[in-house]
Tab-separated table of C-alpha atoms and ligand atoms in Angstrom:
chain	number	residue	atom	x	y	z
U	1	MET	CA	0.069	0.028	0.179
U	2	ALA	CA	1.224	3.695	-0.696
U	3	LYS	CA	2.486	5.739	2.303
U	4	PRO	CA	-0.464	7.955	3.211
U	5	PHE	CA	1.733	10.705	3.847
U	6	VAL	CA	4.670	12.349	2.645
U	7	ILE	CA	7.582	13.894	4.738
U	8	HIS	CA	9.767	16.188	2.547
U	9	THR	CA	13.569	16.757	3.153
U	10	PRO	CA	15.042	20.108	3.910
U	11	LYS	CA	16.519	20.241	0.137
U	12	GLU	CA	12.892	19.424	-1.039
U	13	ILE	CA	11.416	22.065	1.067
U	14	GLU	CA	13.844	24.522	-0.130
U	15	LYS	CA	12.553	23.634	-3.840
U	16	ILE	CA	8.813	23.602	-2.450
U	17	ARG	CA	9.501	27.069	-1.064
U	18	LEU	CA	10.689	28.808	-4.041
U	19	ALA	CA	8.003	27.348	-6.068
U	20	ALA	CA	5.302	28.242	-3.986
U	21	GLN	CA	6.718	31.827	-3.997
U	22	ALA	CA	6.466	31.767	-7.908
U	23	THR	CA	2.824	30.352	-7.528
U	24	ALA	CA	2.050	33.588	-5.090
U	25	TYR	CA	3.442	35.924	-7.569
U	26	VAL	CA	1.652	34.569	-10.326
U	27	ARG	CA	-1.574	34.662	-8.156
U	28	ASP	CA	-1.068	38.108	-7.015
U	29	GLU	CA	-0.186	39.390	-10.381
U	30	LEU	CA	-3.590	37.878	-11.786
U	31	VAL	CA	-5.580	39.262	-8.636
U	32	ARG	CA	-4.184	42.723	-9.290
U	33	ARG	CA	-4.343	42.819	-13.398
U	34	VAL	CA	-7.559	40.851	-14.059
U	35	CYS	CA	-10.547	43.011	-14.947
U	36	ALA	CA	-13.940	43.408	-16.508
U	37	GLY	CA	-13.666	43.083	-20.292
U	38	MET	CA	-11.031	40.477	-20.432
U	39	SER	CA	-12.086	36.791	-21.884
U	40	THR	CA	-11.065	34.010	-19.479
U	41	LEU	CA	-8.921	32.857	-22.308
U	42	GLU	CA	-6.727	36.151	-22.164
U	43	VAL	CA	-6.683	35.569	-18.461
U	44	ASP	CA	-5.182	32.150	-18.836
U	45	GLN	CA	-2.570	33.598	-21.483
U	46	LEU	CA	-1.596	36.362	-19.088
U	47	ALA	CA	-1.184	33.646	-16.517
U	48	ALA	CA	0.876	31.524	-18.954
U	49	ALA	CA	3.346	34.559	-19.426
U	50	LEU	CA	3.511	35.274	-15.763
U	51	ILE	CA	4.618	31.693	-14.972
U	52	ALA	CA	7.171	31.588	-17.860
U	53	GLU	CA	8.662	34.987	-16.180
U	54	THR	CA	9.168	32.747	-13.190
U	55	GLY	CA	11.095	30.217	-14.844
U	56	GLY	CA	8.488	27.551	-13.765
U	57	ARG	CA	5.830	25.809	-15.869
U	58	SER	CA	2.224	25.292	-15.151
U	59	ALA	CA	1.467	22.578	-13.058
U	60	PHE	CA	-1.791	22.217	-14.127
U	61	LEU	CA	-1.488	22.159	-18.083
U	62	GLY	CA	-1.753	18.363	-19.162
U	63	TYR	CA	-2.410	17.280	-15.529
U	64	GLY	CA	-4.856	14.534	-16.403
U	65	GLY	CA	-5.371	16.252	-19.828
U	66	PHE	CA	-6.512	19.610	-18.153
U	67	PRO	CA	-5.853	22.111	-21.152
U	68	GLY	CA	-5.455	25.167	-19.318
U	69	HIS	CA	-2.346	26.926	-17.626
U	70	ILE	CA	-4.559	27.986	-14.584
U	71	CYS	CA	-7.925	27.368	-13.644
U	72	ILE	CA	-10.480	30.036	-13.765
U	73	SER	CA	-13.720	29.859	-12.139
U	74	VAL	CA	-16.493	32.412	-12.634
U	75	ASN	CA	-19.665	32.874	-10.300
U	76	GLU	CA	-21.293	29.454	-9.609
U	77	GLU	CA	-18.378	27.697	-11.304
U	78	VAL	CA	-16.533	26.108	-8.213
U	79	VAL	CA	-12.971	25.099	-9.333
U	80	HIS	CA	-11.460	23.814	-12.574
U	81	GLY	CA	-12.744	26.312	-14.867
U	82	ILE	CA	-10.944	26.563	-18.529
U	83	GLY	CA	-10.228	29.878	-19.990
U	84	ARG	CA	-12.443	30.550	-23.007
U	85	ALA	CA	-12.253	32.978	-25.737
U	86	ASP	CA	-15.903	33.558	-25.515
U	87	ARG	CA	-16.294	33.976	-21.709
U	88	ILE	CA	-15.890	37.697	-21.345
U	89	LEU	CA	-15.586	39.000	-17.624
U	90	SER	CA	-18.134	41.733	-16.515
U	91	CYS	CA	-17.926	43.763	-13.577
U	92	ASP	CA	-20.489	41.763	-11.667
U	93	ASP	CA	-18.577	38.750	-11.706
U	94	ILE	CA	-16.657	36.833	-9.210
U	95	VAL	CA	-13.656	35.118	-10.264
U	96	SER	CA	-11.542	32.490	-8.779
U	97	ILE	CA	-8.164	32.069	-10.185
U	98	ASP	CA	-6.140	28.656	-8.869
U	99	VAL	CA	-2.445	28.551	-9.643
U	100	GLY	CA	-0.044	25.804	-9.719
U	101	VAL	CA	3.856	26.422	-10.355
U	102	ALA	CA	6.269	23.711	-10.746
U	103	LEU	CA	10.072	24.937	-10.423
U	104	ASP	CA	13.275	23.035	-10.142
U	105	GLY	CA	11.353	19.921	-8.702
U	106	GLY	CA	9.162	21.920	-6.220
U	107	ILE	CA	5.359	22.794	-6.546
U	108	GLY	CA	3.120	25.103	-5.112
U	109	ASP	CA	-0.846	25.541	-5.240
U	110	SER	CA	-2.675	28.503	-4.262
U	111	ALA	CA	-6.301	29.927	-5.062
U	112	PHE	CA	-7.941	33.261	-4.467
U	113	THR	CA	-11.276	34.604	-5.313
U	114	PHE	CA	-12.405	38.224	-6.050
U	115	GLY	CA	-14.865	40.527	-7.199
U	116	LEU	CA	-14.250	42.733	-10.377
U	117	LYS	CA	-15.848	45.992	-8.748
U	118	GLU	CA	-15.309	47.842	-5.649
U	119	GLU	CA	-18.946	47.401	-3.875
U	120	LEU	CA	-20.074	44.044	-3.611
U	121	PRO	CA	-23.579	42.790	-2.571
U	122	ILE	CA	-23.214	42.117	1.395
U	123	ALA	CA	-23.914	38.243	0.884
U	124	VAL	CA	-20.978	38.064	-1.668
U	125	GLU	CA	-18.440	40.120	0.361
U	126	GLU	CA	-19.495	37.697	3.313
U	127	LEU	CA	-18.913	34.633	1.031
U	128	LEU	CA	-15.290	35.802	0.142
U	129	LYS	CA	-14.602	37.162	3.588
U	130	TYR	CA	-15.589	33.758	5.337
U	131	THR	CA	-14.108	31.477	2.755
U	132	GLN	CA	-10.798	33.110	3.527
U	133	GLU	CA	-11.381	33.340	7.182
U	134	SER	CA	-12.234	29.389	7.054
U	135	LEU	CA	-8.800	28.892	5.192
U	136	MET	CA	-6.954	30.647	7.886
U	137	ALA	CA	-8.675	28.950	10.331
U	138	GLY	CA	-7.686	25.678	8.894
U	139	ILE	CA	-4.052	26.836	8.782
U	140	ALA	CA	-4.115	27.705	12.203
U	141	ALA	CA	-4.903	24.276	12.936
U	142	ALA	CA	-2.156	22.813	10.964
U	143	VAL	CA	0.210	22.381	13.687
U	144	CYS	CA	2.702	19.295	14.597
U	145	GLY	CA	0.646	16.931	16.967
U	146	ASN	CA	-2.782	17.749	15.628
U	147	TYR	CA	-4.514	15.555	13.053
U	148	ILE	CA	-6.057	16.195	9.786
U	149	ALA	CA	-9.573	16.012	11.075
U	150	ASP	CA	-8.545	19.331	13.410
U	151	ILE	CA	-8.010	21.283	10.089
U	152	SER	CA	-10.982	19.951	8.691
U	153	ARG	CA	-13.093	20.796	11.859
U	154	ALA	CA	-11.794	24.355	11.931
U	155	ILE	CA	-12.882	24.962	8.264
U	156	GLN	CA	-16.117	23.379	8.915
U	157	THR	CA	-16.874	25.345	12.244
U	158	VAL	CA	-16.444	28.700	10.191
U	159	ALA	CA	-18.534	27.698	7.238
U	160	GLN	CA	-21.351	26.501	9.475
U	161	ASN	CA	-21.419	29.321	11.475
U	162	HIS	CA	-22.265	31.370	8.082
U	163	ASN	CA	-24.665	28.846	6.837
U	164	PHE	CA	-22.341	28.275	3.769
U	165	GLY	CA	-22.519	24.824	1.639
U	166	ILE	CA	-19.169	22.908	1.809
U	167	VAL	CA	-18.255	21.268	-1.059
U	168	ARG	CA	-17.303	17.836	-0.037
U	169	ASP	CA	-16.684	16.011	-3.565
U	170	LEU	CA	-13.518	17.879	-3.673
U	171	VAL	CA	-10.785	18.288	-0.867
U	172	GLY	CA	-7.221	19.709	-0.074
U	173	HIS	CA	-4.317	17.631	-0.327
U	174	GLY	CA	-0.586	17.087	0.191
U	175	CYS	CA	1.630	18.864	-2.391
U	176	GLY	CA	5.105	19.438	-3.063
U	177	THR	CA	7.114	17.458	-5.321
U	178	LYS	CA	3.868	16.085	-6.967
U	179	LEU	CA	0.908	18.112	-7.467
U	180	HIS	CA	-1.228	15.647	-5.533
U	181	GLU	CA	0.131	13.714	-2.616
U	182	PRO	CA	-1.175	11.975	0.194
U	183	PRO	CA	-3.284	12.613	2.526
U	184	GLU	CA	-6.584	14.066	1.413
U	185	VAL	CA	-7.382	17.520	3.529
U	186	PRO	CA	-11.411	17.215	3.685
U	187	ASN	CA	-13.031	20.557	4.399
U	188	TYR	CA	-15.305	18.784	6.894
U	189	VAL	CA	-15.061	16.188	9.416
U	190	ARG	CA	-15.140	12.636	8.134
U	191	GLY	CA	-15.498	9.553	10.384
U	192	SER	CA	-11.752	9.191	11.256
U	193	ARG	CA	-9.285	11.941	12.693
U	194	GLY	CA	-6.944	11.153	9.897
U	195	ILE	CA	-3.007	11.047	9.904
U	196	LYS	CA	-1.162	12.894	12.781
U	197	LEU	CA	0.657	16.258	11.330
U	198	GLN	CA	4.365	16.074	11.324
U	199	PRO	CA	7.194	18.369	10.463
U	200	GLY	CA	7.957	18.302	6.822
U	201	MET	CA	4.559	17.550	5.640
U	202	VAL	CA	3.299	20.141	3.093
U	203	LEU	CA	-0.471	20.734	2.555
U	204	ALA	CA	-2.326	22.252	0.047
U	205	ILE	CA	-5.496	23.654	2.470
U	206	GLU	CA	-8.368	24.843	0.377
U	207	PRO	CA	-11.892	25.461	1.508
U	208	MET	CA	-14.628	25.694	-1.071
U	209	LEU	CA	-17.783	27.325	0.086
U	210	ASN	CA	-21.268	27.946	-1.706
U	211	LEU	CA	-23.845	30.345	-0.703
U	212	GLY	CA	-26.366	27.481	-1.352
U	213	THR	CA	-26.376	23.880	-1.313
U	214	ASP	CA	-23.058	22.096	-0.996
U	215	LYS	CA	-23.854	19.662	-4.138
U	216	VAL	CA	-21.797	20.231	-7.285
U	217	VAL	CA	-22.030	18.844	-10.964
U	218	ILE	CA	-19.352	18.406	-13.403
U	219	ASP	CA	-19.651	20.201	-17.207
U	220	ARG	CA	-21.191	17.573	-19.449
U	221	PHE	CA	-19.003	18.784	-22.261
U	222	ASP	CA	-15.803	20.055	-21.074
U	223	LYS	CA	-15.781	17.442	-18.476
U	224	TRP	CA	-13.813	19.777	-16.182
U	225	THR	CA	-15.672	22.706	-14.572
U	226	VAL	CA	-17.320	22.158	-11.638
U	227	ARG	CA	-20.535	24.081	-10.615
U	228	THR	CA	-22.691	24.585	-7.825
U	229	ARG	CA	-25.900	22.444	-8.667
U	230	ASP	CA	-28.268	25.312	-7.700
U	231	LYS	CA	-26.280	28.102	-9.437
U	232	SER	CA	-25.615	29.625	-6.396
U	233	LEU	CA	-22.057	31.664	-5.981
U	234	SER	CA	-18.828	29.716	-5.147
U	235	ALA	CA	-15.606	30.960	-3.350
U	236	HIS	CA	-12.295	29.019	-3.382
U	237	PHE	CA	-9.085	30.146	-1.099
U	238	GLU	CA	-5.940	27.896	-0.994
U	239	HIS	CA	-2.676	27.976	0.316
U	240	THR	CA	0.450	25.415	0.406
U	241	VAL	CA	1.306	25.062	3.997
U	242	LEU	CA	4.339	23.493	5.502
U	243	ILE	CA	3.816	21.779	9.063
U	244	THR	CA	6.880	22.869	11.288
U	245	ASP	CA	7.943	21.894	14.761
U	246	ASN	CA	6.123	25.411	15.784
U	247	GLN	CA	3.562	27.447	13.923
U	248	PRO	CA	2.497	26.480	10.095
U	249	GLU	CA	4.591	28.230	7.397
U	250	ILE	CA	2.364	29.751	4.675
U	251	LEU	CA	4.410	28.853	1.727
U	252	THR	CA	2.485	30.741	-0.752
U	253	TRP	CA	2.252	33.956	1.476
U	254	GLN	CA	2.238	37.187	-0.155
U	255	LYS	CA	0.566	40.527	0.111
U	256	THR	CA	-2.929	39.499	-1.352
U	257	MET	CA	-3.835	37.111	1.374
X	1	MG	MG1	-5.044	24.657	-6.170
X	2	MG	MG1	-4.960	22.412	-4.498
């Protein structure tokens, strides 16, 4: 049986740290530069150029056959949206950018959701605010000696306090030298407490919360885009986090988050 988790060596962690910084750079530049009037294909092309600037490559392009450089998921799209020439962003849209950069053997994975106008409806503002807060609560629980379920519980508590639907079909994951490594990091408590957190583990923690139902469907045609079943808005925030002897280190930290 495959090992249920990965402990990265100090040398690997150095590479993961650099890849995660490149990931954060691309994410933040996109958040700064994406605006109404762009097509989501243009966003993908901008992402490709930014990733090239870092000297890395997209960790998503070609992964399981994924055709984009990043995932761009708009409004009711939860994750795995693909840039399209005919999808023009409007100022009423909320946009989730999910970026993975592979650089010299390390990989970072990070997502951020934002509105394209200053003033958002209160419900949308709260969805974005508390999804991000649930991520930070999950990260705060990602300390050595805790279990995966402690991260899940911290996220779930924030989500439930605000009555958001927690997507269950998709989960966070180990990350570092491969895009997806064990263990899974669910955003809700499952039956068991899961594995114990140890220094050297790297986790991509990524709550996906909906204004409505937790149920999602996959696009029948592109076979990738995940949407809320009731078409309610969805938000997604993600950081790549290193478990240490002390506090967790957010490897994809930069000024946006
Ligand atoms: Mg991601
Ligand atoms: Mg991820």
